[in-house]
XYZ file of C-alpha atoms in Angstrom:
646
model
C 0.371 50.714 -77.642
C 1.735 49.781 -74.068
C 1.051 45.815 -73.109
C -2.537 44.607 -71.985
C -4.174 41.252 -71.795
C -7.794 40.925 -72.599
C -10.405 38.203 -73.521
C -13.380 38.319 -76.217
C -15.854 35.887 -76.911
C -18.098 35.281 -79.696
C -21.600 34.931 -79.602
C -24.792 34.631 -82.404
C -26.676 32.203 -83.397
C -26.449 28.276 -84.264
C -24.851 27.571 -87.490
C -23.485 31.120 -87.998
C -19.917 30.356 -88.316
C -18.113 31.134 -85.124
C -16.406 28.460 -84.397
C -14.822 28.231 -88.216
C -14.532 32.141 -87.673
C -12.725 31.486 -84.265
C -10.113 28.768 -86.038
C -9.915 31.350 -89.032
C -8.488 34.044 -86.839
C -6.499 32.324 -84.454
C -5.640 29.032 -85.987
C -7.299 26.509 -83.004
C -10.297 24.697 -83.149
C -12.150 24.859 -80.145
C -14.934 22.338 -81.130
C -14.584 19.374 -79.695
C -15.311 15.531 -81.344
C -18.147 15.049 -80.387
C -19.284 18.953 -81.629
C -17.624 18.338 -84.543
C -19.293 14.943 -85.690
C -22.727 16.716 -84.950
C -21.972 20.101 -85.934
C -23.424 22.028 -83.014
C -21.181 23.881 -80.188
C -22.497 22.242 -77.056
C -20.298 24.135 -74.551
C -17.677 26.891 -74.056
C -14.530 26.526 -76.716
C -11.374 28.249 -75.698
C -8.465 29.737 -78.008
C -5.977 32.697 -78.121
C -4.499 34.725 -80.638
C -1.414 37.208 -80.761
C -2.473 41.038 -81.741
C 1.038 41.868 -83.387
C 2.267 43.553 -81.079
C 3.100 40.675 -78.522
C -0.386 41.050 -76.605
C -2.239 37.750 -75.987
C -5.641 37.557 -76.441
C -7.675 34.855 -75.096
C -11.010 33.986 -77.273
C -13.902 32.136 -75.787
C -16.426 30.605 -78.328
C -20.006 29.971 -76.875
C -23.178 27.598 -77.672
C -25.263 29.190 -80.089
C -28.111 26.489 -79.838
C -31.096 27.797 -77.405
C -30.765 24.400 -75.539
C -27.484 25.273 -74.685
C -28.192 29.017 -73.202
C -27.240 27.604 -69.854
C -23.889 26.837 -71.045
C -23.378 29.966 -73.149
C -24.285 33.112 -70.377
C -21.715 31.164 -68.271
C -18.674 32.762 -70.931
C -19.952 35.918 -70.939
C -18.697 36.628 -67.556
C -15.796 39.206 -67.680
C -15.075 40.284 -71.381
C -13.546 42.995 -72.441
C -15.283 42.402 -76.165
C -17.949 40.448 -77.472
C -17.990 39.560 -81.565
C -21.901 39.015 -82.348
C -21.843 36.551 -85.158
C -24.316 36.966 -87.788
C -24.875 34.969 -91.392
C -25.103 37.050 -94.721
C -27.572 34.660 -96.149
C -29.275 34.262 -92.900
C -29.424 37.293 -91.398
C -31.204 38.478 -87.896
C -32.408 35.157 -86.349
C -34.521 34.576 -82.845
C -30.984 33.830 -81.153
C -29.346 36.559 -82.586
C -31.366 38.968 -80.284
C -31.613 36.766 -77.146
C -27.743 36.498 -77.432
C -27.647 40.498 -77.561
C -29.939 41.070 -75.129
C -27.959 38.510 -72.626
C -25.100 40.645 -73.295
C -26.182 43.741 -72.255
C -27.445 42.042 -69.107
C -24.419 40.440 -68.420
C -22.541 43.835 -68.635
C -20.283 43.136 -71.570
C -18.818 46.725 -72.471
C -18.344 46.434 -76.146
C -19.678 44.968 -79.079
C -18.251 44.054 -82.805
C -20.951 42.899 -85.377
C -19.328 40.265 -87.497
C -21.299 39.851 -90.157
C -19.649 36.430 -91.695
C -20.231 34.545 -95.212
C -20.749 37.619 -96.881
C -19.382 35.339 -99.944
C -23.039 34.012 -100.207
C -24.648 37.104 -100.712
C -24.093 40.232 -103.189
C -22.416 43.864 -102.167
C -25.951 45.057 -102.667
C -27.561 42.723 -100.435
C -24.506 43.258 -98.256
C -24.648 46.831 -97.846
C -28.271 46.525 -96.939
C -27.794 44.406 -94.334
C -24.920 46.213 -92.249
C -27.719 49.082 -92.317
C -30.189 47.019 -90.737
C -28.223 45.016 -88.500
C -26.604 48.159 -87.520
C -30.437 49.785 -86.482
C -31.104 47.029 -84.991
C -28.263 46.432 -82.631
C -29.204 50.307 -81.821
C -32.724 49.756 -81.498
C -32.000 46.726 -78.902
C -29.155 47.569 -77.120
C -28.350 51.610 -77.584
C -24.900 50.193 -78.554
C -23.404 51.981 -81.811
C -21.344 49.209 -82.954
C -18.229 48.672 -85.603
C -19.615 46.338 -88.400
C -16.960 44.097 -89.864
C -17.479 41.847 -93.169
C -15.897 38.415 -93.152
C -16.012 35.080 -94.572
C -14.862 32.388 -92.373
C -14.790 29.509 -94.635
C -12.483 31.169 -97.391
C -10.291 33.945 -95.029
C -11.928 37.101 -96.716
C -10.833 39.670 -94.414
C -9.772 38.151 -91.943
C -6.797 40.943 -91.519
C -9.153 43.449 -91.348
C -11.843 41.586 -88.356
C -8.362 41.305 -86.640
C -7.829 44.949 -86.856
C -10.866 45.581 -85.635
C -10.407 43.756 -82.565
C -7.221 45.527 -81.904
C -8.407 48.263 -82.312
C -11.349 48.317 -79.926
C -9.683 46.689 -77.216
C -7.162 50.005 -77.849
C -9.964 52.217 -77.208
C -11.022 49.638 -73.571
C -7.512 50.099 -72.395
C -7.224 54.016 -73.185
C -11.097 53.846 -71.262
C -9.770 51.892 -68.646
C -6.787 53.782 -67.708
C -8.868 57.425 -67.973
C -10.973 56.015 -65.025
C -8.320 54.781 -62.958
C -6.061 58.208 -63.525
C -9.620 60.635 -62.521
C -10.727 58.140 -59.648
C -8.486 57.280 -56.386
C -9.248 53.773 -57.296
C -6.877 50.682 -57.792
C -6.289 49.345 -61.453
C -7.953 45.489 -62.363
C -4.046 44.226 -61.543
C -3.919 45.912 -58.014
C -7.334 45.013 -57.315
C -8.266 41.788 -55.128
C -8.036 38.876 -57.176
C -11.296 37.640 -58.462
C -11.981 34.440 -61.272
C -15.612 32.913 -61.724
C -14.920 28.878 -62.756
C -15.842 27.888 -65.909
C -14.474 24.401 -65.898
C -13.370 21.852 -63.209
C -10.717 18.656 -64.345
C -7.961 16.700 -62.590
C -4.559 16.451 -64.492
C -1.863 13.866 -63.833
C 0.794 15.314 -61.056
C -1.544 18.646 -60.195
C -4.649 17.235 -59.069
C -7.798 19.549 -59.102
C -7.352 22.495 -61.491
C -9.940 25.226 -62.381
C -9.895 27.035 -65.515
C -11.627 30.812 -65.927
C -11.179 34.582 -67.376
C -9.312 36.168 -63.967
C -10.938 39.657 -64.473
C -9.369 41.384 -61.510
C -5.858 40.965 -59.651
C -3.031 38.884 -60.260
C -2.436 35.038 -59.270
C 0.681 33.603 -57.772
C 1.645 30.205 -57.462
C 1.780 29.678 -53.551
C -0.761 31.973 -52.980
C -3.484 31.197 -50.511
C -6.712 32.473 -51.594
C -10.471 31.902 -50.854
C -12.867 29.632 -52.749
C -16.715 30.705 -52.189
C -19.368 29.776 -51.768
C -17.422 27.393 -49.690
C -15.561 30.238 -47.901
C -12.434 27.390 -47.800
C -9.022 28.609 -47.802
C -7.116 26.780 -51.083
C -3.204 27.167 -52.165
C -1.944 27.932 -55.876
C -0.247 24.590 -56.950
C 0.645 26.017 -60.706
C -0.543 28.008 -62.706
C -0.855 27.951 -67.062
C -1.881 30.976 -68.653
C -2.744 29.805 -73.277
C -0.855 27.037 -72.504
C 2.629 28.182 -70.845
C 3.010 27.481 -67.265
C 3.581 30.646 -65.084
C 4.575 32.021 -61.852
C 2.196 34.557 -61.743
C -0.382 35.976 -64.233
C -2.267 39.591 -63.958
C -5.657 40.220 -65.195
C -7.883 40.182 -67.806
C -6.175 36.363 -69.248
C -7.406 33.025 -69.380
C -5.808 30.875 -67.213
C -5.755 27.323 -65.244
C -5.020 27.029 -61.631
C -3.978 23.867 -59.976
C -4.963 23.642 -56.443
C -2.943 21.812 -53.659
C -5.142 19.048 -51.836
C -8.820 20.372 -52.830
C -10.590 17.522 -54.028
C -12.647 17.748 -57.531
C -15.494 17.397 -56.668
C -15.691 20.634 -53.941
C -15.147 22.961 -56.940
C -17.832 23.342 -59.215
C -18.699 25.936 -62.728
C -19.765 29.335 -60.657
C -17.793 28.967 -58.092
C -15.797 31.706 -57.269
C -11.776 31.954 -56.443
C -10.969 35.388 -54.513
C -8.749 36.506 -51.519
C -10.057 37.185 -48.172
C -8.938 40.756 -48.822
C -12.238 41.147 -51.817
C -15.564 41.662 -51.713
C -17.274 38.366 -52.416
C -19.939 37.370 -50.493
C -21.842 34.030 -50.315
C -25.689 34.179 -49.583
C -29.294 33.003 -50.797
C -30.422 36.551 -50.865
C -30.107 39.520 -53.627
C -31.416 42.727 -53.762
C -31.276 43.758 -57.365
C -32.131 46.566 -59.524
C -33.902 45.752 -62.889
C -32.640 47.690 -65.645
C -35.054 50.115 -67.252
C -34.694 48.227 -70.616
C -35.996 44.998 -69.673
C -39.126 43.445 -69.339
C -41.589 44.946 -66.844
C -45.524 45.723 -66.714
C -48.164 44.439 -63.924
C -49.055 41.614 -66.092
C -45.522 39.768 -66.182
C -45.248 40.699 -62.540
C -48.344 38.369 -61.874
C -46.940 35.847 -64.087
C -44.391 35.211 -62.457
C -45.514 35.780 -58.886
C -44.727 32.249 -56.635
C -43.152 30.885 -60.421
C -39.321 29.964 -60.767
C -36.870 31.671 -62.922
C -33.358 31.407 -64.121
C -30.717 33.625 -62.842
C -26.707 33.930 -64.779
C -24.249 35.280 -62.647
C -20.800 35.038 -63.660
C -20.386 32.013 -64.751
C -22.971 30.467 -62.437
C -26.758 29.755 -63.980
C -29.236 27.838 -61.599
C -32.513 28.467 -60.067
C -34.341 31.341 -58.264
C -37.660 33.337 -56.634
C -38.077 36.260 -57.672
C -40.179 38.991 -55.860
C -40.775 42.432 -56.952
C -40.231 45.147 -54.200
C -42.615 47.615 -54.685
C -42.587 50.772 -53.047
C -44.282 54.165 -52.883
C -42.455 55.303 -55.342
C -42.937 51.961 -57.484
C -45.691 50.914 -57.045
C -48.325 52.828 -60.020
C -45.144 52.534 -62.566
C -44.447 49.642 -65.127
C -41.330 48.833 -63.948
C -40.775 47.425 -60.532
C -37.413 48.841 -60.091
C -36.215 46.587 -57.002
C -36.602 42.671 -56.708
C -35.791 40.072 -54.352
C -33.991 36.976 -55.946
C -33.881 33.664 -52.974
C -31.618 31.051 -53.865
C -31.830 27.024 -52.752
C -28.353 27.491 -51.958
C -25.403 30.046 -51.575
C -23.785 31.265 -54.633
C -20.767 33.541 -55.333
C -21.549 37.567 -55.711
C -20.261 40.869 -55.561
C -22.049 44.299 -55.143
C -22.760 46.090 -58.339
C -22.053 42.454 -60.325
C -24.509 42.453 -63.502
C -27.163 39.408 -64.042
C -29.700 38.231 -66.371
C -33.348 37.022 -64.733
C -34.269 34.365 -67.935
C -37.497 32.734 -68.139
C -37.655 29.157 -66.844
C -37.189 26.681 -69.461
C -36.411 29.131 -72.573
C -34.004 32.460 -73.503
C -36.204 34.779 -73.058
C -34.654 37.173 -71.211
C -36.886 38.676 -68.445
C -34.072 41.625 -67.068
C -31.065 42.856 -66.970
C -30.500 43.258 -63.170
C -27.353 45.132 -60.821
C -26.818 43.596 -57.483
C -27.202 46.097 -54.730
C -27.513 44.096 -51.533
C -26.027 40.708 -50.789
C -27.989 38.485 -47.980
C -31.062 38.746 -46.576
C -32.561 41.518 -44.154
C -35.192 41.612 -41.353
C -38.248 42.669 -42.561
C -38.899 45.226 -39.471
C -35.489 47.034 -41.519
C -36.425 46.452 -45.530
C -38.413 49.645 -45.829
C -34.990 51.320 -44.687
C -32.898 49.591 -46.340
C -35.314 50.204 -49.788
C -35.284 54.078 -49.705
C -31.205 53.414 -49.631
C -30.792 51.141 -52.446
C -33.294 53.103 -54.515
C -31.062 56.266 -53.819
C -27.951 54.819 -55.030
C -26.576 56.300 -58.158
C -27.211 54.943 -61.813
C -23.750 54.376 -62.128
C -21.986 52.086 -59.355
C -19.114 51.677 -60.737
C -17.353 54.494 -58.101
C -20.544 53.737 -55.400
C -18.561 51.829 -51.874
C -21.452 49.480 -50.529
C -19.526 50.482 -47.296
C -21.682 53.515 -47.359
C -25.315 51.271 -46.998
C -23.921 49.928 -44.090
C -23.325 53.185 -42.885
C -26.960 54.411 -43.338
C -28.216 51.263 -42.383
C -26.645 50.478 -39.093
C -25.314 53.845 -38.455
C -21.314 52.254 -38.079
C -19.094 49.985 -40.273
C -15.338 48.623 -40.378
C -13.075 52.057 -40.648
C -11.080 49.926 -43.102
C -13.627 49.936 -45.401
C -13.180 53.285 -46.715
C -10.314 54.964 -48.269
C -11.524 58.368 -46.816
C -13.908 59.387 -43.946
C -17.290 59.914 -45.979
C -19.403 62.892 -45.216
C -21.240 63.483 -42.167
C -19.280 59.872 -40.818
C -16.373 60.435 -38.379
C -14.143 57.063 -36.970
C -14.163 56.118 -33.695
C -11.763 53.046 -32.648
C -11.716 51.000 -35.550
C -15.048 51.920 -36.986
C -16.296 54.836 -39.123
C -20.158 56.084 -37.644
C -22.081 58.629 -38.752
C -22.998 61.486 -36.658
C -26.369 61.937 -36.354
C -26.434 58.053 -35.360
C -23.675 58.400 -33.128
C -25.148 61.271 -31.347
C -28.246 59.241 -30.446
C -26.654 55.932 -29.539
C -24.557 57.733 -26.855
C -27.314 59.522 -25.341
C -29.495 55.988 -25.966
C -26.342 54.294 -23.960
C -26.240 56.956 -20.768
C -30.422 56.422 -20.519
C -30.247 52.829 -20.278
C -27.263 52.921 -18.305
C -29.102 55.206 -15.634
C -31.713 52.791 -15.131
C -29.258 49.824 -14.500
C -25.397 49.382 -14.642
C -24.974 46.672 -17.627
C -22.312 44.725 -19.274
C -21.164 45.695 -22.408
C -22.427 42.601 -24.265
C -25.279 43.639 -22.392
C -25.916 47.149 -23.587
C -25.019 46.005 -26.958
C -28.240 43.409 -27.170
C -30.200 45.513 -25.291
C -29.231 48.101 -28.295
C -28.997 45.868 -31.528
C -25.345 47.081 -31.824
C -22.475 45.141 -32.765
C -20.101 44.499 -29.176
C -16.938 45.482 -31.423
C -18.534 48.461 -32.012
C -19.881 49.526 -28.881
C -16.200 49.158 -27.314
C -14.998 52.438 -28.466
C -17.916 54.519 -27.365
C -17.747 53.098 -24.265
C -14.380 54.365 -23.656
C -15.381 57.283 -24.948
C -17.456 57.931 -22.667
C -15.104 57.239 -19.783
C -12.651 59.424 -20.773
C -15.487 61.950 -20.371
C -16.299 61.009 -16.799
C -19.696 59.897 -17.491
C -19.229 56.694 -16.881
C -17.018 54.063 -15.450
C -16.424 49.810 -15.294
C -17.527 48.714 -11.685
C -17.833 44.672 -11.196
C -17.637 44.187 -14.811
C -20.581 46.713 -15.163
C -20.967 50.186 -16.932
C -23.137 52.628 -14.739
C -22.942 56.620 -14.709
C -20.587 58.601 -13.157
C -16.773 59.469 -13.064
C -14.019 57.726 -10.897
C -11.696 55.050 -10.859
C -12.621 52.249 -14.144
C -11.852 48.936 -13.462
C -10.995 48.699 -16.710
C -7.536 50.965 -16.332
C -6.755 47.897 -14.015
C -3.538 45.724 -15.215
C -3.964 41.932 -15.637
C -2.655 40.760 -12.267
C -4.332 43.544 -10.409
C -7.880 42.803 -12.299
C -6.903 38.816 -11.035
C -6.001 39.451 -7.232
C -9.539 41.634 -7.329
C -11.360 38.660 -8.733
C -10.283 36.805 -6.295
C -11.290 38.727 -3.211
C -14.475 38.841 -4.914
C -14.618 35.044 -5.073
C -14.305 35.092 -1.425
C -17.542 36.995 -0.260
C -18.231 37.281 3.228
C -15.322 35.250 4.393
C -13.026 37.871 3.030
C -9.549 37.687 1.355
C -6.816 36.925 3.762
C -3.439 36.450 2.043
C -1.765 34.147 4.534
C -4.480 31.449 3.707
C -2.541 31.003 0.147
C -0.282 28.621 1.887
C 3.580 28.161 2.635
C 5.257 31.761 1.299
C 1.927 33.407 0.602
C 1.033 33.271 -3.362
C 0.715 30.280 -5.183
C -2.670 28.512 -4.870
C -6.069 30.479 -4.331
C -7.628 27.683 -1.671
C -11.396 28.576 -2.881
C -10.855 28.522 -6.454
C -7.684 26.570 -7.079
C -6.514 29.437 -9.401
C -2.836 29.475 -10.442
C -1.527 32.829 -9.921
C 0.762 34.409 -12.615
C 4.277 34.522 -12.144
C 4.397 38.401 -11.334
C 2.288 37.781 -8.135
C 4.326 35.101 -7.005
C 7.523 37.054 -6.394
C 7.750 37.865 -2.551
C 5.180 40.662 -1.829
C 3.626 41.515 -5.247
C 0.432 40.276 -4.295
C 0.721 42.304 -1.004
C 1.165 45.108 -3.102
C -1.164 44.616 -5.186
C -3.853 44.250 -2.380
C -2.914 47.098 -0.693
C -3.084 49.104 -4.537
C -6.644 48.285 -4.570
C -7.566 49.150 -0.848
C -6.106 52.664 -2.007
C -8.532 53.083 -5.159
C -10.879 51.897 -3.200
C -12.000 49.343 -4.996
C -10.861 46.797 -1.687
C -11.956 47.994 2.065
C -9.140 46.397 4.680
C -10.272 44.832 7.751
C -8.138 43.885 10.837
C -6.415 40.519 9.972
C -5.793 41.464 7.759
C -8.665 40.822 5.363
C -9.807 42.601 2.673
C -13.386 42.837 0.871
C -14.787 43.956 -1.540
C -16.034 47.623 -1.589
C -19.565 46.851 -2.562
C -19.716 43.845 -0.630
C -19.023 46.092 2.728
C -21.043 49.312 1.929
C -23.671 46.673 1.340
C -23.581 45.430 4.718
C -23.385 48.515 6.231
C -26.226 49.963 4.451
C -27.836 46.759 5.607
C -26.577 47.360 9.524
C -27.753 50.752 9.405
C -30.899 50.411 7.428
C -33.984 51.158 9.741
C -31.582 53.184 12.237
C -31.366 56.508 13.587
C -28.338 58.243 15.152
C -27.483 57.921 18.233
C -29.807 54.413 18.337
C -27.162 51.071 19.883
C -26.670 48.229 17.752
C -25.882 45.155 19.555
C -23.333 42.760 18.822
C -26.371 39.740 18.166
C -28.208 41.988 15.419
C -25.154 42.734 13.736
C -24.076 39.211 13.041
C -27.888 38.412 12.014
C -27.888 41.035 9.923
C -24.576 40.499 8.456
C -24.517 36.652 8.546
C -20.666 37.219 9.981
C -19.317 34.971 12.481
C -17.774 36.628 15.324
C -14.098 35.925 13.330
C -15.285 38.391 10.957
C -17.849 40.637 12.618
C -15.636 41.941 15.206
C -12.613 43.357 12.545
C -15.859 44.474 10.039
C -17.080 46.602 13.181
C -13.900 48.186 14.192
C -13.786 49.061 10.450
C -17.155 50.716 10.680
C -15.778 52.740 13.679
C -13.082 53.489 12.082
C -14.824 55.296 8.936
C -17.287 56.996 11.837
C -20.387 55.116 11.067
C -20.378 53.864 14.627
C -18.848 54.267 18.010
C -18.056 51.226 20.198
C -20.103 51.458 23.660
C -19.164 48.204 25.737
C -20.526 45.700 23.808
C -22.678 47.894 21.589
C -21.911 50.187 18.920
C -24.017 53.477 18.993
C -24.826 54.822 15.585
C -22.741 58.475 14.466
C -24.164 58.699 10.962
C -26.295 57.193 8.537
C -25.603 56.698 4.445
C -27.408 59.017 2.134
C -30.443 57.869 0.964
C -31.613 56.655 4.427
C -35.292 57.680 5.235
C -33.958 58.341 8.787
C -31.141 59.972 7.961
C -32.355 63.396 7.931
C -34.632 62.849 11.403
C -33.638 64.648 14.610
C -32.324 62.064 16.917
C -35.067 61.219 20.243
């Protein structure tokens, strides 16, 4: 068998042997003092064995007692193997099913009854107990399990439990690599790092270290990684993987990380270590699906309705709300299908994660539960976002939560998928589906024809991310339908100001700045290009070599995005079709303008009326007449324009 690492725990009731069982097969005790002098496991134990054939396996031994539930769902997190400890003489006890039915819920893939101190009993009684453990297990979980005989306290096949482990962790590895060979998906070790905390100390000469089953990725010492909910980045001091100190560890393996200058008491049990490059979010809100084997009917619903329940995820167990979602397609059956879970604070989650909703104050578990949607939603969008979550497939293991973004919003990172998914196509940086795409653009040309707008702007007015509306805008220009004018989108083809280098985008700016007084280059100063005196703006270097800003002036007069006046001085284009709208408004050709209305209706002093005249002469809207100018033509649009002169 090729090399693996893996981690079981052992679960079952209080006072059915695991922890002598644990010490039997491996050789550690994992009670501690205090356990031992009362005889109860309080909290999690932690040992490792070796399966022959220079594999480690790292065991985690968990409370039994239903006072210490809190502590025990908080191990389950990440096995590849769970032993359910049962006594001969004892048989099926309360715990025993509240530990199986936690195990299901916290998605633990395989299961090994261990029926131990079969000493006490007789093969008779023996016999007749694998068969109704083993209908049981069937009956509660739809698990077929192995059934293994053992007795703890005097080694009776001990050889044979450990063959049994081996062996089924065989058949997780052969699983494990089937999926990754028929799916384009990474393996655990290639996958983003991801380890729930279990426990929190600080050790002499490392300071903080965290201890957890890393069930994903690999760990390096140096690496920086994220610690959520916190969303903090943290450094690898060291790492120790069953006691040996490492320079880097893969997954599934128990292991202790030291962390460079994170104080103690920021990292807590449920916390989550991961890399910026995973999937972890941090939020209050959960959409989950309740599996179909757990509790339902109206009348638990209205128990619980405005009541508090427990919620174990990962290794974190706290608080929660729960609300049922029901739907139209929900809302007549006994199980709610969706439900709402609000935490007091952020916790640690991933989509697809498994969970168990417990009753408040016992083990009763209420359901098994998937996460579908981390964080909360408007409620003007839940009925959308509903229908998609109660599409999603029964299996998520292969499902990319990408894809609810994608229905939801129409667009999401392009980096989120491996491939384009169907009916999506990428623009930019971002993969959008069609059908939304197709209606955003036309929704972007109709509000655009009503008013040229930014394109933060259009993006409020739209609800759409301003990343995202980026490339469709350029889109669009490279169409002709629209184009950048004074930092504004409208319709229409034509020069963009957005083709415009850096300096030449800065030397427009800057006529702008001027307004009516106009841009005259020679008021720079000494040389001609250093200091803007209206806005005290340093120019760049480029524009200070001898004529560049000329140059660049005399660039933008050509596009047309400057008009040049006598002086010279140059304007901006709007600015001076705006004035000559306004000289000309109320006009008809062949009416004289005198040289008083034309500075009243410009608000130009002579300085700059006279050179803004012979300008309009010289694009024919005028012709000069002493000191008159008699109108030639008038802009389209005019009311007059089309009149028969008197």
């Amino acid at each position: 068998m090729t090399s693996y690492r893996a981690v079981i725990g052992l679960a079952g009731h209080v006072d059915h042997g695991k922890t002598l069982l644990i010490k039997a097969l491996t050789g550690i005790t994992t009670a501690r003092a205090h356990e031992q002098a009362i005889g109860m496991t309080q909290d999690l134990g932690f040992a490792h064995f070796d399966d022959g054939q220079g594999n480690t396996i790292g065991v985690i031994d968990v409370p039994g007692h239903e006072r210490y539930v809190r502590n025990m769902v908080a191990g389950l997190w990440s096995l590849d193997l769970v032993l359910l400890v049962i006594a001969a003489d004892e048989g099926w006890m309360p715990m025993t099913g509240d530990h199986l039915r936690l195990l299901k819920a916290m998605g633990v893939p395989r299961l090994l009854v261990c029926i131990n101190k079969c000493d006490l009993v007789s093969p008779d009684e023996l016999e007749l107990l694998e068969e109704t453990l083993l209908e049981r297990v069937m009956d509660e979980s739809g698990m077929v399990p192995d059934i293994v005989c053992v007795s703890a306290r005097n080694g009776d096949n001990i050889d044979g439990l450990h063959a049994a482990i081996v062996g089924q962790l065989a058949d997780v590895q052969e699983s494990q690599a089937a999926r990754e060979q028929g799916a384009p998906r990474r393996s655990r070790e290639e996958a983003p790092p991801r380890l729930y905390v279990d426990r929190v100390f600080t050790a002499s000469g490392t300071g903080t270290v965290l201890t957890g089953t890393l069930q994903q990725g690999s760990l390096k010492v140096g690496d920086k990684l994220r610690l959520y909910p916190a969303d903090r980045e943290v450094q690898i001091r060291s790492l120790q993987a069953y006691h040996q100190s490492v320079d880097e560890i893969g997954a599934v393996c128990r292991v202790a990380v030291g962390l460079k200058k994170v104080p103690h008491k920021e990292v807590a049990r449920g916390h989550c270590l991961g890399s910026a490059a995973g999937d972890c979010q941090a939020t209050t809100h959960l959409i989950v699906r309740l599996e179909a084997d757990g509790q339902s009917s109206k009348e638990l619903r209205t128990s619980l309705r405005n009541k508090e329940v427990e919620v174990a995820l990962g290794s974190w167990h706290g608080r929660a709300q729960l609300i049922y979602i029901r739907g139209a397609d929900t809302e007549d059956a006994d199980h709610p299908g969706l439900a709402r879970l609000v935490f007091a604070s952020p916790l640690p989650c991933f989509f697809g994660q498994p969970l168990a909703i417990i009753r408040h104050g016992s083990s009763e578990l209420l359901h098994g539960a998937r996460i579908l949607w981390c964080g909360d939603i408007s409620p003007a969008r839940r009925k959308a976002l509903h229908a998609l979550l109660r599409a999603l497939p029964e299996d998520l293991a292969g499902h990319n939560p990408a894809t609810l973004q994608l229905g939801l919003n129409g667009y999401v990172p392009a980096d989120r998928f491996d491939a384009p998914p169907a009916e999506a196509v990428q623009q930019g940086d971002w993969m959008m589906s069609q059908s939304w795409l197709a209606q955003t653009r036309e929704a972007m040309l109709a509000a655009l024809q009503a008013e040229p707008l930014s394109g933060a702007e259009l993006a409020g007015r739209l609800r759409i991310d301003p990343e995202a509306i980026q490339p469709l805008l350029l889109a669009l220009k490279a169409e002709q339908r629209i184009r950048l004018h004074h930092d504004k989108w409208q319709p229409g083809g034509g020069e963009s100001e957005d083709d415009l280098g850096e300096e030449a985008l800065l030397v427009l700016k800057l006529v702008r700045d001027q307004g009516k007084e106009g841009y005259q280059p020679g008021k720079l100063g000494p040389g001609g290009v250093e200091i803007d005196p209206v806005r005290h703006l340093t120019l760049p270097a480029g524009l200070r070599q001898k004529g560049a800003l000329q140059k660049q002036l005399r660039n933008l007069a050509r596009l047309t995005y400057l008009i040049q006046l006598e002086g010279p001085i140059y304007y901006d284009a709007e600015l001076y079709h705006h004035m000559v709208r306004a000289v000309l408004a109320g006009q008809r050709v062949g009416d004289l303008i005198d040289m008083g209305s034309l500075k009243e209706i410009t608000g130009l002093s002579r300085k700059y009326a006279i050179p803004f005249c012979l300008r309009m002469e010289m694009d024919g809207w005028v012709r000069r007449e002493d000191n008159d100018r008699r109108v030639l033509r008038l802009p389209e649009g005019n009311p007059l324009a089309d009149e028969t002169p008197a």
